[in-house]
């Protein structure tokens, strides 16, 4: 008898461990944080649609990071909320901007923590769009210069990696040239290469105060119906010098993560976004699902699809749950 019996290798926990194909490691997890420019040193404002996540003052962010680093966090990505917003997003590239200050503070205190920065204008523009606007249009090329200046200011502050999320065409090249011209040849770019125009970003826009005042992001972010186009976006960013490719959101786009995995040897990141986090939190709060198990199953699913790195608001919790 040579029947396959799947149950033979599922009999005991040790056997299951032995034949497990994928594993989640603390090394894979990137925690997003929101830092607010404020005079209130102890400012900490919970984000209503993201229970467990808050906007932090610089001081509170450093405190939170210390707690996270102590339990094994190795990497984070920062989003800034400036005091003043204007049509040119001038606080996005200000050397004394809030993200730049936060990078300096975190690198000073926790030099071993990988500090990444999100490069986009939407948190800094008065209209909430990711670029310079004329009428209702988001202008591509005039925006590139500002993105590149933002990335350079993050580099000067000591960021370990910059992550452009704006979806303007040509931004990876513009950032690469700006960084190289200023001696930052070794600073990697993690490109939000395949970023869909998704309703799952809703809670983030509350957190980052970046809801567009008119229109939406569909003229630059991708159509959720498109699969082949993801490869074109990925190729373009690789050609421009991207070091890591990201797919965003994660769970509704596992096929896209798999496509990138099979077509490229670059590290692939996936962003388990705010709406994905909020859905699990809401169901868990109602007692409808087992939060820990659903989260760990989601994260391993994202890895199994082919992601090497996962940006998730659950990173800090997952560190505990991995123990
Ligand atoms: C743009 C940016 C967004 C997210 C990350 N970077 C929002 C957007 O494109 O509107 C969303 C992340 C999330 O939903 O968790 N700066």
PDB file of C-alpha atoms and ligand atoms in Angstrom, residues 34 50 79 118-123 130 165-166 192 195 200-205 210 217 221 248 271-275 313, ligand 1:
ATOM      1  CA  UNK A  34       2.858  58.191  13.419  1.00  0.00           C
ATOM      2  CA  UNK A  50      -6.973  51.596  14.762  1.00  0.00           C
ATOM      3  CA  UNK A  79       4.927  58.877   9.056  1.00  0.00           C
ATOM      4  CA  UNK A 118       7.714  57.002   4.079  1.00  0.00           C
ATOM      5  CA  UNK A 119       8.369  59.495   1.289  1.00  0.00           C
ATOM      6  CA  UNK A 120       5.162  61.177   0.150  1.00  0.00           C
ATOM      7  CA  UNK A 121       3.640  64.637   0.229  1.00  0.00           C
ATOM      8  CA  UNK A 122       0.064  63.819   1.239  1.00  0.00           C
ATOM      9  CA  UNK A 123       0.578  64.303   4.977  1.00  0.00           C
ATOM     10  CA  UNK A 130       0.478  63.260  -2.951  1.00  0.00           C
ATOM     11  CA  UNK A 165       4.689  55.763  -1.557  1.00  0.00           C
ATOM     12  CA  UNK A 166       3.425  58.554  -3.798  1.00  0.00           C
ATOM     13  CA  UNK A 192       5.914  51.083  -2.936  1.00  0.00           C
ATOM     14  CA  UNK A 195       0.330  50.256  -4.761  1.00  0.00           C
ATOM     15  CA  UNK A 200      -8.280  49.706   2.876  1.00  0.00           C
ATOM     16  CA  UNK A 201      -6.259  52.902   3.512  1.00  0.00           C
ATOM     17  CA  UNK A 202      -9.268  54.560   5.192  1.00  0.00           C
ATOM     18  CA  UNK A 203      -8.090  54.325   8.814  1.00  0.00           C
ATOM     19  CA  UNK A 204      -4.574  55.452   7.846  1.00  0.00           C
ATOM     20  CA  UNK A 205      -5.938  58.680   6.475  1.00  0.00           C
ATOM     21  CA  UNK A 210      -4.058  62.937   4.851  1.00  0.00           C
ATOM     22  CA  UNK A 217      -5.866  58.879  -5.814  1.00  0.00           C
ATOM     23  CA  UNK A 221      -2.475  54.536  -7.655  1.00  0.00           C
ATOM     24  CA  UNK A 248       0.217  47.183  -0.962  1.00  0.00           C
ATOM     25  CA  UNK A 271       2.099  46.231   3.536  1.00  0.00           C
ATOM     26  CA  UNK A 272      -0.648  44.816   5.724  1.00  0.00           C
ATOM     27  CA  UNK A 273      -2.473  48.117   5.786  1.00  0.00           C
ATOM     28  CA  UNK A 274      -4.627  50.051   8.222  1.00  0.00           C
ATOM     29  CA  UNK A 275      -7.960  48.683   6.979  1.00  0.00           C
ATOM     30  CA  UNK A 313       0.580  47.536  12.737  1.00  0.00           C
TER      31      UNK A 313
HETATM   32  C1  LIG B   1       0.894  57.700   1.502  1.00  0.00           C
HETATM   33  C2  LIG B   1       0.625  56.420   2.206  1.00  0.00           C
HETATM   34  C3  LIG B   1      -0.635  55.857   2.463  1.00  0.00           C
HETATM   35  C4  LIG B   1      -0.383  54.694   3.182  1.00  0.00           C
HETATM   36  C5  LIG B   1       0.986  54.573   3.339  1.00  0.00           C
HETATM   37  N1  LIG B   1       1.595  55.648   2.705  1.00  0.00           N
HETATM   38  C6  LIG B   1      -1.992  56.349   2.195  1.00  0.00           C
HETATM   39  C7  LIG B   1      -2.491  56.629   0.847  1.00  0.00           C
HETATM   40  O1  LIG B   1      -1.907  56.262  -0.162  1.00  0.00           O
HETATM   41  O2  LIG B   1      -3.542  57.267   0.812  1.00  0.00           O
HETATM   42  C8  LIG B   1      -1.450  53.752   3.692  1.00  0.00           C
HETATM   43  C9  LIG B   1      -1.037  52.814   4.769  1.00  0.00           C
HETATM   44  C10 LIG B   1      -2.152  52.151   5.478  1.00  0.00           C
HETATM   45  O3  LIG B   1      -3.347  52.199   5.097  1.00  0.00           O
HETATM   46  O4  LIG B   1      -1.850  51.511   6.495  1.00  0.00           O
HETATM   47  N2  LIG B   1       1.729  58.520   2.272  1.00  0.00           N
END
